[in-house]
Coordinates of C-alpha atoms in Angstrom, one line a residue:
X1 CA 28.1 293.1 81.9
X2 CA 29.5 296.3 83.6
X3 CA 33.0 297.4 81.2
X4 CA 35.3 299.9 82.7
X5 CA 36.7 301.8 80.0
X6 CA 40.3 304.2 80.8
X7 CA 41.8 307.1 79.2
X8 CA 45.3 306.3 78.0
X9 CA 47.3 308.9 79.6
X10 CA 50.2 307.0 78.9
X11 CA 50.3 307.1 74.9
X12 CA 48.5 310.5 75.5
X13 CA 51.6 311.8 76.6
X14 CA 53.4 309.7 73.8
X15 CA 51.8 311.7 71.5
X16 CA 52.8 315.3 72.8
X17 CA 56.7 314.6 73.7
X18 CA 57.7 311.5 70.9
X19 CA 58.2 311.5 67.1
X20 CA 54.9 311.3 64.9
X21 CA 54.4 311.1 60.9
X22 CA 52.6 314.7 60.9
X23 CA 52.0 317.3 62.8
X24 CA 50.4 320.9 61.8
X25 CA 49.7 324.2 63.6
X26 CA 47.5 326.7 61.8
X27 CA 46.2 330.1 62.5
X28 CA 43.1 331.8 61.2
X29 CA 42.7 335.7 61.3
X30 CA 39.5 337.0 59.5
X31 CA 38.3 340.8 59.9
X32 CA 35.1 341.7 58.0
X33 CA 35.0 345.4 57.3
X34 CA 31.7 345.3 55.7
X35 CA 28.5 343.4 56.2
X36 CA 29.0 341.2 53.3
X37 CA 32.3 340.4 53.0
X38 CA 33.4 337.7 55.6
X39 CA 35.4 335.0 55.2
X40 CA 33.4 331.5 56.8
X41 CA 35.3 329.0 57.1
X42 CA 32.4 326.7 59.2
X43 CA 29.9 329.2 60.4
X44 CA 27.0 330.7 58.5
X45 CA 25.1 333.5 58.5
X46 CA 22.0 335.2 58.2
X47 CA 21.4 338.8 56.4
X48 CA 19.1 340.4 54.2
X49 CA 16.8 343.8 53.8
X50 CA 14.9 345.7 55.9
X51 CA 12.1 347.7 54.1
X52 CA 8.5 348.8 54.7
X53 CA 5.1 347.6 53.3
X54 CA 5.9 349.4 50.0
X55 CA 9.6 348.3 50.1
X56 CA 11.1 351.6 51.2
X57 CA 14.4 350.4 52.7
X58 CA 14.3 351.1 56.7
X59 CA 17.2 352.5 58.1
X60 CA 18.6 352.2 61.7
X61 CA 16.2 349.1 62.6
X62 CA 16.9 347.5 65.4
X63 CA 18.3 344.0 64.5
X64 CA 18.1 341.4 67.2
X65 CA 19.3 337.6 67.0
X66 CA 19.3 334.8 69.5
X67 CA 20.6 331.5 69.4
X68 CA 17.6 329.1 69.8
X69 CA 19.8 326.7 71.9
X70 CA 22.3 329.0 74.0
X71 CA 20.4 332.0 74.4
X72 CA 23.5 334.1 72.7
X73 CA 22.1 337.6 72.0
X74 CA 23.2 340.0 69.2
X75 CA 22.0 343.5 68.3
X76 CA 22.6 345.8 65.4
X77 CA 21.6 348.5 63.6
X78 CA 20.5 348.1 59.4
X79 CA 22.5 350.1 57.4
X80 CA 22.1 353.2 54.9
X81 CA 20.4 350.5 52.4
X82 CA 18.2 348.9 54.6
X83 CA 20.7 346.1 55.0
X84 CA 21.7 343.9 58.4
X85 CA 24.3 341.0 58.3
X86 CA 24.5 338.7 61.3
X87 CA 28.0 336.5 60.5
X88 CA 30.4 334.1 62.1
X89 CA 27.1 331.7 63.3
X90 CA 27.5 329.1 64.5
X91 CA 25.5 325.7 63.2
X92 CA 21.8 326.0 64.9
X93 CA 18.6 327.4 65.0
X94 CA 18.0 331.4 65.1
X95 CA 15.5 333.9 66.1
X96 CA 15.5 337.5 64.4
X97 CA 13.6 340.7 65.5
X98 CA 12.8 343.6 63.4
X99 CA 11.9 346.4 65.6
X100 CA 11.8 350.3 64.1
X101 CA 10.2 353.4 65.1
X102 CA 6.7 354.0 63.1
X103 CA 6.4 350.2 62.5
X104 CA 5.1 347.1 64.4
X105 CA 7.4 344.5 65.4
X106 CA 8.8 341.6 63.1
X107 CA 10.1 338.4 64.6
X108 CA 11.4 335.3 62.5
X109 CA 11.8 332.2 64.2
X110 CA 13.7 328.6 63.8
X111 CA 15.8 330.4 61.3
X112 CA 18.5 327.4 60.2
X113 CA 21.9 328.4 59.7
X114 CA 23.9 325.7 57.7
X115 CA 27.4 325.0 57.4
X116 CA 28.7 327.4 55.3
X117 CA 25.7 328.9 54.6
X118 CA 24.5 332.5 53.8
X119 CA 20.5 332.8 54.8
X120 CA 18.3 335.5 53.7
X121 CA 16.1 336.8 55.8
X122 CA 14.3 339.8 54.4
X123 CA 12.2 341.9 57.0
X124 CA 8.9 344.2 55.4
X125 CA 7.8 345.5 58.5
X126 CA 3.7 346.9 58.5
X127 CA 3.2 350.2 59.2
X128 CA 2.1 350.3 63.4
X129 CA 2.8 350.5 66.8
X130 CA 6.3 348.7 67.9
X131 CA 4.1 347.3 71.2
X132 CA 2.2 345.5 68.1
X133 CA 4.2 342.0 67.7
X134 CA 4.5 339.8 64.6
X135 CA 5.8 336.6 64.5
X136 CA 6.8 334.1 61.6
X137 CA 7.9 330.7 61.7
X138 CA 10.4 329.7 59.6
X139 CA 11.0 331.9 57.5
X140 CA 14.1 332.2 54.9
X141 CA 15.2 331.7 51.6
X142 CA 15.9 327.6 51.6
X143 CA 18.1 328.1 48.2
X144 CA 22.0 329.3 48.1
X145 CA 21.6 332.3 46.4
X146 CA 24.4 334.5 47.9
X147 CA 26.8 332.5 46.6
X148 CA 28.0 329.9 43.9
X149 CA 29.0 326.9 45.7
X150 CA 27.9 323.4 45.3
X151 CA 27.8 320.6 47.3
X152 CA 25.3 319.2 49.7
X153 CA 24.6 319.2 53.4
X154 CA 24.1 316.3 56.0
X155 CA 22.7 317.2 59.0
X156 CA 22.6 315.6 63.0
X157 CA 19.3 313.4 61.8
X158 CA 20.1 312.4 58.6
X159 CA 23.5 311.2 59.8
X160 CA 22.5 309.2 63.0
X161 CA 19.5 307.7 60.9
X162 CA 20.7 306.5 57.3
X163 CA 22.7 302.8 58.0
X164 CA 26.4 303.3 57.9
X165 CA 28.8 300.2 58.2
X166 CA 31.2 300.8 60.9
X167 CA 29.6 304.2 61.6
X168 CA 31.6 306.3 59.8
X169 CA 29.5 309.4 59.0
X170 CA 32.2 310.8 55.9
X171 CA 31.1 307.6 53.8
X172 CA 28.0 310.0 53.8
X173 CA 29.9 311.8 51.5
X174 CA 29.5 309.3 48.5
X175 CA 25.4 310.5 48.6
X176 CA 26.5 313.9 47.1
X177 CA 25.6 314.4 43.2
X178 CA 29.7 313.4 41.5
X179 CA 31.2 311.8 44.0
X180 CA 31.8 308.3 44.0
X181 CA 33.8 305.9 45.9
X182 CA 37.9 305.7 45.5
X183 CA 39.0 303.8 42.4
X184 CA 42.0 301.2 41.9
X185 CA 41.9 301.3 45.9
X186 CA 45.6 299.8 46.2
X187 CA 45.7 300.3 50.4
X188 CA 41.9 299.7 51.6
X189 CA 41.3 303.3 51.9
X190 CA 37.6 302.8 50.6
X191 CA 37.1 301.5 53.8
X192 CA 37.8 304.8 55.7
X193 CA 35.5 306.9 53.7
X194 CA 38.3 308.0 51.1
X195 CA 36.2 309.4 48.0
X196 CA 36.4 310.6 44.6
X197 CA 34.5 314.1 43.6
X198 CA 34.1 314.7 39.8
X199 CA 37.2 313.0 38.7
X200 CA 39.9 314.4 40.8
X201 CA 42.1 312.1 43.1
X202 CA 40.7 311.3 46.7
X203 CA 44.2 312.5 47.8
X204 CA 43.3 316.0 46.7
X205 CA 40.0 316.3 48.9
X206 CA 40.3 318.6 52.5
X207 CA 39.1 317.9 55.6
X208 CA 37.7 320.7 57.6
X209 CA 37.0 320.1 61.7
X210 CA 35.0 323.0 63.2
X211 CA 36.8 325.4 60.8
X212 CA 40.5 324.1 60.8
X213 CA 42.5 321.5 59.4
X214 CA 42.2 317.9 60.0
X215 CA 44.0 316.6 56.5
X216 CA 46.2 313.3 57.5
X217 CA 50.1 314.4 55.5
X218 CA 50.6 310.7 55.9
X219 CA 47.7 309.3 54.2
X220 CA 50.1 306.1 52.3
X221 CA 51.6 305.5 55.9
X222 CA 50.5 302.5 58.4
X223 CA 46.9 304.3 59.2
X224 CA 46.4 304.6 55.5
X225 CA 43.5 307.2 56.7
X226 CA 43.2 311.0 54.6
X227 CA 41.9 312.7 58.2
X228 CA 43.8 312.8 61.4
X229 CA 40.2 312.3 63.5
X230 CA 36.7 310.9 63.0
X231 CA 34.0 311.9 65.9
X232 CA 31.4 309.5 66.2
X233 CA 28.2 310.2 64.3
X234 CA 26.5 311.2 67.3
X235 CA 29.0 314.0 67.9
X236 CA 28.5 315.5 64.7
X237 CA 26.2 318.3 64.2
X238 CA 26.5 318.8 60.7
X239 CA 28.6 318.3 57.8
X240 CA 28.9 320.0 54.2
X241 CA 30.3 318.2 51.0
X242 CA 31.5 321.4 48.6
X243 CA 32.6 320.1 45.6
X244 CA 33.0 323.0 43.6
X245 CA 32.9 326.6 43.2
X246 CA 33.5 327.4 47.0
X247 CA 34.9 330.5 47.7
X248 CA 38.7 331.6 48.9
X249 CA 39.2 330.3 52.1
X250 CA 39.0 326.5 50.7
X251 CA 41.9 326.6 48.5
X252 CA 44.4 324.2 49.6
X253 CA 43.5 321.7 46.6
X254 CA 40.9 320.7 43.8
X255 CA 39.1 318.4 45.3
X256 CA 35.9 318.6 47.3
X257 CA 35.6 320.3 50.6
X258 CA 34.2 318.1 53.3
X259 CA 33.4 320.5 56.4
X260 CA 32.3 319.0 59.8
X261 CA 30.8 320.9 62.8
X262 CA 31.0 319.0 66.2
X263 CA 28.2 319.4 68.6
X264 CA 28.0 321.9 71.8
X265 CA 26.2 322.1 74.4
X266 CA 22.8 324.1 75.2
X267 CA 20.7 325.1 77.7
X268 CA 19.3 321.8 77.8
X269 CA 20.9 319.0 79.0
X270 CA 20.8 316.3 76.6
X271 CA 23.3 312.7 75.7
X272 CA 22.5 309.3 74.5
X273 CA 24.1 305.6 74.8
X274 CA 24.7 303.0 72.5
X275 CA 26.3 299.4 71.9
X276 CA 26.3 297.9 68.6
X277 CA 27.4 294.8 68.6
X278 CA 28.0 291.8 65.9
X279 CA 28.7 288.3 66.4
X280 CA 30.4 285.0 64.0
X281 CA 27.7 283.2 64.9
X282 CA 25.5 285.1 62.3
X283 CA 28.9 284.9 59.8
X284 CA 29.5 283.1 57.1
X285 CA 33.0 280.3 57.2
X286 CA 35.9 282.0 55.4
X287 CA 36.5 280.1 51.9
X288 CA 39.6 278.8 53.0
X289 CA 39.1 277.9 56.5
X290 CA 36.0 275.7 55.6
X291 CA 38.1 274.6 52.9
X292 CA 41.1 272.9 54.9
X293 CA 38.1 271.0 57.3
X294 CA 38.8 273.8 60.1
X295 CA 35.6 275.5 62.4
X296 CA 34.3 278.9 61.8
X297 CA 36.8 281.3 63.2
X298 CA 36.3 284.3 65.7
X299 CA 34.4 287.5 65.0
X300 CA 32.9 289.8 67.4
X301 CA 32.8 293.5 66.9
X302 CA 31.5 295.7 69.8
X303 CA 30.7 299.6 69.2
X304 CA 29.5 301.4 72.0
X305 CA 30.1 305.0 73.5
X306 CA 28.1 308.1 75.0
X307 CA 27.5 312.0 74.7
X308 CA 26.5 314.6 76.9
X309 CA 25.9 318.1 76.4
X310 CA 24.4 320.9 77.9
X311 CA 25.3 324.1 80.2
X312 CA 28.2 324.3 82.7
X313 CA 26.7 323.9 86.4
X314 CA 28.8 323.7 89.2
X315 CA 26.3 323.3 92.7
X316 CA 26.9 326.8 95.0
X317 CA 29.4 328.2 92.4
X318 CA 28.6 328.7 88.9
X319 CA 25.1 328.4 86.8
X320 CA 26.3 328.3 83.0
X321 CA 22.5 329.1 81.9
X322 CA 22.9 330.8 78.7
X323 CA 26.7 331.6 79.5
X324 CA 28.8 328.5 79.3
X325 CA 28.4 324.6 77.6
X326 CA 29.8 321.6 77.6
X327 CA 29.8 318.6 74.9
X328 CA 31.7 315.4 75.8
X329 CA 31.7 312.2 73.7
X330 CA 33.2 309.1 73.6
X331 CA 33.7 305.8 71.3
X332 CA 35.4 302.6 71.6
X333 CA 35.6 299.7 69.4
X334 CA 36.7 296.3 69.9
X335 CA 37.2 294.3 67.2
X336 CA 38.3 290.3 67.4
X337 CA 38.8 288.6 64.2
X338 CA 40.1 285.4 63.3
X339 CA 42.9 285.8 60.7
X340 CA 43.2 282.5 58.8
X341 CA 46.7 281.7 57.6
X342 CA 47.9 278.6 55.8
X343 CA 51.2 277.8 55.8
X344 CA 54.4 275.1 55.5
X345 CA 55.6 273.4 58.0
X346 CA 57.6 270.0 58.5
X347 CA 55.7 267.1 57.9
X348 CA 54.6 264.5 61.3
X349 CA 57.4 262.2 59.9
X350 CA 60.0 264.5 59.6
X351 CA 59.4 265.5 63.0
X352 CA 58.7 261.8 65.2
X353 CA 62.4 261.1 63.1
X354 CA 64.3 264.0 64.7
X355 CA 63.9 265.4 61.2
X356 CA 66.2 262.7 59.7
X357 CA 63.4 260.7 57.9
X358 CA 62.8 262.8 54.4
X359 CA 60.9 260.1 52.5
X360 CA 57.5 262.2 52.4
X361 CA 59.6 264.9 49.9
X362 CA 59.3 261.9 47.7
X363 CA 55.6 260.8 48.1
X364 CA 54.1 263.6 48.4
X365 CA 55.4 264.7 44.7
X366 CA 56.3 263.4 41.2
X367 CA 58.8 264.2 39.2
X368 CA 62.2 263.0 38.1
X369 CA 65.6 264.5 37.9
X370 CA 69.0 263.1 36.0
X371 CA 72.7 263.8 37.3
X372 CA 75.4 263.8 34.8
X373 CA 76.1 260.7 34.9
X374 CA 72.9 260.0 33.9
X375 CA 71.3 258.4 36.9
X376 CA 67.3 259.4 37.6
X377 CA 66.4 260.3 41.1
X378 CA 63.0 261.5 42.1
X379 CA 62.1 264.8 43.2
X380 CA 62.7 265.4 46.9
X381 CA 65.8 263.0 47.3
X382 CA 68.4 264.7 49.5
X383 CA 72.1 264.0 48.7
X384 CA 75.3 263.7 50.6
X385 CA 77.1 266.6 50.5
X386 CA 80.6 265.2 52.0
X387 CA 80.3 263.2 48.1
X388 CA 80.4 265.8 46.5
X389 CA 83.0 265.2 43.3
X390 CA 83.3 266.5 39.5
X391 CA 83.1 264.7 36.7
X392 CA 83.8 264.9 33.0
X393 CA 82.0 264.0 29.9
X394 CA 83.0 260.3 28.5
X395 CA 85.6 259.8 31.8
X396 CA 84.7 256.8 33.9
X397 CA 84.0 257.8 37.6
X398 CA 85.9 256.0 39.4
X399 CA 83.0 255.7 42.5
X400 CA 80.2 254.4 40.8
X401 CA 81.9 253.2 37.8
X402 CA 79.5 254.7 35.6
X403 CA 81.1 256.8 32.4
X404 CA 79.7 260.8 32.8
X405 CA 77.5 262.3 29.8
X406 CA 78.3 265.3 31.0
X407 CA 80.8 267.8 32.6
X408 CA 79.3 268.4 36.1
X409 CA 78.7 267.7 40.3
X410 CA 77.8 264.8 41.1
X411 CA 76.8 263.4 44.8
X412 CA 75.3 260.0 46.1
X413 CA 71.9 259.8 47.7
X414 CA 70.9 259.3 51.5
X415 CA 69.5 256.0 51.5
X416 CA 65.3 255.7 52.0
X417 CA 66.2 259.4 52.1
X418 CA 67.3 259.5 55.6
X419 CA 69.8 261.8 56.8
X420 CA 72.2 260.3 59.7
X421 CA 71.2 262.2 63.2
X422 CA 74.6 262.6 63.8
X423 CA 75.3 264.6 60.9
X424 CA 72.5 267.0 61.6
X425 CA 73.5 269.9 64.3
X426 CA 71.3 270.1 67.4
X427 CA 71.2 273.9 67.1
X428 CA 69.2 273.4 64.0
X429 CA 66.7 270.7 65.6
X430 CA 66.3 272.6 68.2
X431 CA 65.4 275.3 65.5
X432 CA 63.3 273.2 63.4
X433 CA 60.9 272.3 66.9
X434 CA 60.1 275.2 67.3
X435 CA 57.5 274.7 64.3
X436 CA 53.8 273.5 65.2
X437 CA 52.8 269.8 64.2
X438 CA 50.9 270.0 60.6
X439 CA 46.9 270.1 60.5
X440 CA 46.6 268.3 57.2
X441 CA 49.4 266.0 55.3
X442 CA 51.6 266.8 52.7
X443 CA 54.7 268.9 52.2
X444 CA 53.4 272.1 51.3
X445 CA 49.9 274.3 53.0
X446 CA 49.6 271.4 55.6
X447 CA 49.3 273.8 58.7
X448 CA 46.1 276.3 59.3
X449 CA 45.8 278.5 62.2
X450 CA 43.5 281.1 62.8
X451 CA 44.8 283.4 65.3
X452 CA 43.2 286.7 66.6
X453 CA 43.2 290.3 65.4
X454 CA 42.6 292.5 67.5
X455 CA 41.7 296.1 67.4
X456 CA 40.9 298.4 70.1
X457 CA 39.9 301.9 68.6
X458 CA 39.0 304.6 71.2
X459 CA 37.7 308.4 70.1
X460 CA 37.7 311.2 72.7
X461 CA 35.9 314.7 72.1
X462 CA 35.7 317.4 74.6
X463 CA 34.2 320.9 73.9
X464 CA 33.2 324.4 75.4
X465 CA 31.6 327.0 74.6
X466 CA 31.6 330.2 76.2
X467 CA 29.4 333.4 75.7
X468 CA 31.3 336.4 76.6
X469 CA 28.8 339.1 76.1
X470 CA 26.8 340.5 73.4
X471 CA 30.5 340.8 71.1
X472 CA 31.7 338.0 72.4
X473 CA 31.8 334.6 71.9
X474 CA 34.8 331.4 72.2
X475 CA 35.0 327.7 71.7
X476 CA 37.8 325.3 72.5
X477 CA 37.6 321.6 71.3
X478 CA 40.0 318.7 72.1
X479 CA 39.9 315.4 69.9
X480 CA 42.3 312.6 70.6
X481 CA 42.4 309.0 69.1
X482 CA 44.0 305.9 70.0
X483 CA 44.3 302.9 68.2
X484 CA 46.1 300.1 69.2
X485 CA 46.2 297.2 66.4
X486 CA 47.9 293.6 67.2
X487 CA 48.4 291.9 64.0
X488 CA 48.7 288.3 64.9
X489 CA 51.6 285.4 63.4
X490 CA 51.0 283.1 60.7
X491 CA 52.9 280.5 63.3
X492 CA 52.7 280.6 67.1
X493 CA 55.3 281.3 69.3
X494 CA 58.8 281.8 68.4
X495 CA 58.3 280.0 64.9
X496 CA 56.2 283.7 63.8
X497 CA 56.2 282.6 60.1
X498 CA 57.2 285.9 58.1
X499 CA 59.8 289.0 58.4
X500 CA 57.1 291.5 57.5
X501 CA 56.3 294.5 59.4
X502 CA 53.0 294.4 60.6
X503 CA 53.6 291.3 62.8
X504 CA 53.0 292.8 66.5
X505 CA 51.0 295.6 67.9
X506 CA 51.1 298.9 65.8
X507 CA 49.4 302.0 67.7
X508 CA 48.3 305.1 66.3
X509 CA 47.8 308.0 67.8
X510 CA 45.7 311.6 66.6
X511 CA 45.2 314.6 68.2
X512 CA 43.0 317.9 66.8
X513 CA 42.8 320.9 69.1
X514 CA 41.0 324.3 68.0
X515 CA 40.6 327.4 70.2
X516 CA 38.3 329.9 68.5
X517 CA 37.2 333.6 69.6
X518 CA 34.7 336.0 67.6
X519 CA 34.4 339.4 68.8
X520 CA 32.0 342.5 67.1
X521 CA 33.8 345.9 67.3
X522 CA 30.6 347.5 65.5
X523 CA 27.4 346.7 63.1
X524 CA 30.2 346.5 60.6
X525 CA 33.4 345.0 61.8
X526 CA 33.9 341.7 63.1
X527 CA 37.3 339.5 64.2
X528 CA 37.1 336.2 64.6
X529 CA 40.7 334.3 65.7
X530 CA 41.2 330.8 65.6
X531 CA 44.4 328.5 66.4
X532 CA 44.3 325.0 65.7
X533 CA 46.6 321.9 66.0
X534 CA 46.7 318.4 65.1
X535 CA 49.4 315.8 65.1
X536 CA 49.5 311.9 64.0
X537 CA 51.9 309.4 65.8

């Protein structure tokens, strides 16, 4: 079955010109002045030594890196120690060369650069010819030693392997070493991923897309989410979980640091497709449902999206081989659910009478009540209002003859119960039909319906990357969300059953935007500029 899916333009533009519940602008400056000191918000790096057989430091090597993937190139020069610092990475794969007059050459490839992380590469370069090439595989210290934090990193495998319900790749976050799920969970938010690390509210946690902000403001409001995006799992590259001792540039709260890289393109083009799908014919009956003699109700969840990735190519224009990328995603989900309600409505007698004939108040319960003049009536009987009289304690009433037992209102019984239609007003029929027909007898629970819920999620990423030169390099990502979620009636029609809020369609709208640029003055300044935005409606 072919299923044509569509941008909403319309609550795109919603989003940029209406009111919303948060919205946040935020601008990153970060100079390095020397090799080692760089703030890294989501980019690694990759530094270390360069020495000779006997570990004489070299200096003025020539230091070259390439990205594995994009074919970005980098040179510099070590320094007066021996040392080199390659940083602002991005997530990927690296190759370093060594090359120095007096010495053969030294080439480390697949060097992985984690979120976050700091590799050391050391370099002892042999005695020889530079036309004399060495090359290692894989070669870098697999420990955090350059600095203190802890936490634990997912990357692309892991997360598009291990089974996630609902494929939400931050309820990967629970696997890292003291955190756990949220606790006393008052609004479902365990649902969305929200976690606990070592004690310390889920509310104080931060949420980190490609380097800037992506915390919800309005986490207690309708979306009851603690993020203002989620990317599908295929469009993440990697993610860290810090939950302590990070450095600086996380300090907006205590709580853990969860730091996501989208993917980008490469030289390579590369996407996949998939469709999840589940079914009610594989579900169990709800309690109640199966309870009050009703079928299974609806359930069918479909999950299905795409990526695509690789270098910008435009036929008899532009090649973007090694220069330009693209990365494109998308998700939708379509969730119908039976909601079962069960509910009171007027009883099949009350409504074949014209809802005069109230006799079923009285069998359908026991009970007795006393007036003060100390007549029983049953529970349920409906009495006259137009009799309506007072009467005192030990006086004689003069209708019924009876002597009162007590100061109080008295009023005489409908006979069998039955109200006269023309005391009833027609408005108030025409009201009262507006009610379905019962399911089940008795007065009380005798109606079940189980009408849809729907919810029709949709998750747009775009990226580019750009390289600008050996100094240069930019990104620009757009992530926008829409949700749209119709919350059905307890009743049908105009009857709708309850005054609460989420009755109707309720749609939420995200939006995350970061433009990034990282440019090297010299082997030991660096700039990197970012601007991001992000806004929840």
């Amino acid at each position: 079955m072919m299923r044509k899916v569509q941008f909403p333009w319309k609550n795109f533009k919603s989003l940029l010109s209406t009111g919303f519940a948060g919205c946040v602008i935020a601008l990153l400056l970060n100079t390095a002045a020397t090799p080692s000191a760089t703030a890294q918000v989501d980019t690694g790096s990759i530094q270390g030594a360069v020495t000779d057989s006997s570990g004489a430091v070299v200096i003025g090597a020539t230091m070259v890196l390439r990205d594995e993937a994009t074919g970005f190139t980098e040179t510099i020069k070590s320094g007066n120690s021996g040392e080199y610092n390659f940083p602002s990475l991005q997530v990927g794969s690296y190759t370093v060369t060594a090359t120095a007059n007096g010495f053969e050459t030294l080439t480390k490839q697949h060097l992985q650069v984690n979120v976050q992380q700091n590799l050391l590469a050391n370099f002892a370069l042999p005695a020889g010819s530079t036309s004399t090439s060495v090359v290692v595989s894989g070669s870098g210290s697999l420990m955090q030693t350059l600095d203190s934090s802890v936490g634990q990193v997912m990357e692309a495998k892991q997360i598009v392997d291990l089974p996630l319900n609902g494929r939400n790749f931050i309820m990967l976050a629970q696997l890292t070493a003291g955190v756990t799920t949220t606790q006393n969970d008052s609004r479902g938010l365990i649902l969305t991923g929200s976690f606990v690390s070592h004690g310390v509210p889920a509310i104080y946690n931060n949420y980190l897309l490609d380097g800037m902000d992506n915390n919800n403001g309005d986490v207690d409001y309708l979306n009851g989410v603690a993020y203002v995006v989620r990317p599908p799992v295929d469009a993440i590259q990697q993610f860290n979980v810090q939950v302590s001792g990070y450095s600086a540039e996380f300090g907006r709260s205590a709580g853990a640091v969860l730091n996501a890289v989208t993917k980008s393109g490469t030289n390579q083009l590369y996407g996949q497709v998939w469709d999840y799908s589940r079914d009610q014919v594989l579900d169990a009956t709800d309690y109640f449902v199966n309870n009050a003699g009703e079928k299974k109700g609806t359930y069918t969840r479909n999950q299905f999206g795409f990526t695509l990735g690789g270098p910008v190519y435009i036929p008899h224009l532009y090649k973007g081989q090694d220069k330009t990328f693209f990365f494109i995603d998308y998700e939708g989900t379509r969730i119908h659910q039976a909601d079962p309600f069960t509910v009171s409505v007027p009883t099949a007698l009350e409504r074949s009478s014209g809802y005069t004939d109230y006799q079923d108040l009285i069998s359908y319960q026991s009970g007795k009540q006393t007036d003060s003049l100390g007549r029983t009536f049953p529970l349920g009987t409906i009495f006259d209002p137009e009799t309506t009289r007072s009467v005192t304690k030990g006086v004689v009433d003069p209708t019924t003859g009876l002597t009162a037992t007590a100061n109080g209102t008295v009023r005489e019984a409908f006979a069998n119960n039955t109200i006269p239609a023309g005391r009833l007003d027609p408005v108030g029929v025409g009201l009262l039909k507006l009610f379905p027909a019962p399911t089940t007898s008795g007065i009380v629970n005798n109606y079940s319906d189980q009408p849809l819920k729907t919810d029709n999620d949709g998750e747009y990423d775009g990226r580019i990357d750009q390289n600008l030169g050996s100094a240069d390099r930019a990104f620009a990502r757009v992530s926008f969300n829409s949700e749209p979620v119709s919350f059905p009636s307890p009743l049908p029609g105009l009857a709708v059953g309850t005054s609460s809020y989420n009755v109707g369609t309720q749609v939420s709208n995200s939006f995350n935007t970061v433009v990034s640029e990282t440019h090297t003055f010299s082997s030991v300044t660096l700039n990197e500029a970012r601007v991001g935005y992000k806004r929840t409606h």
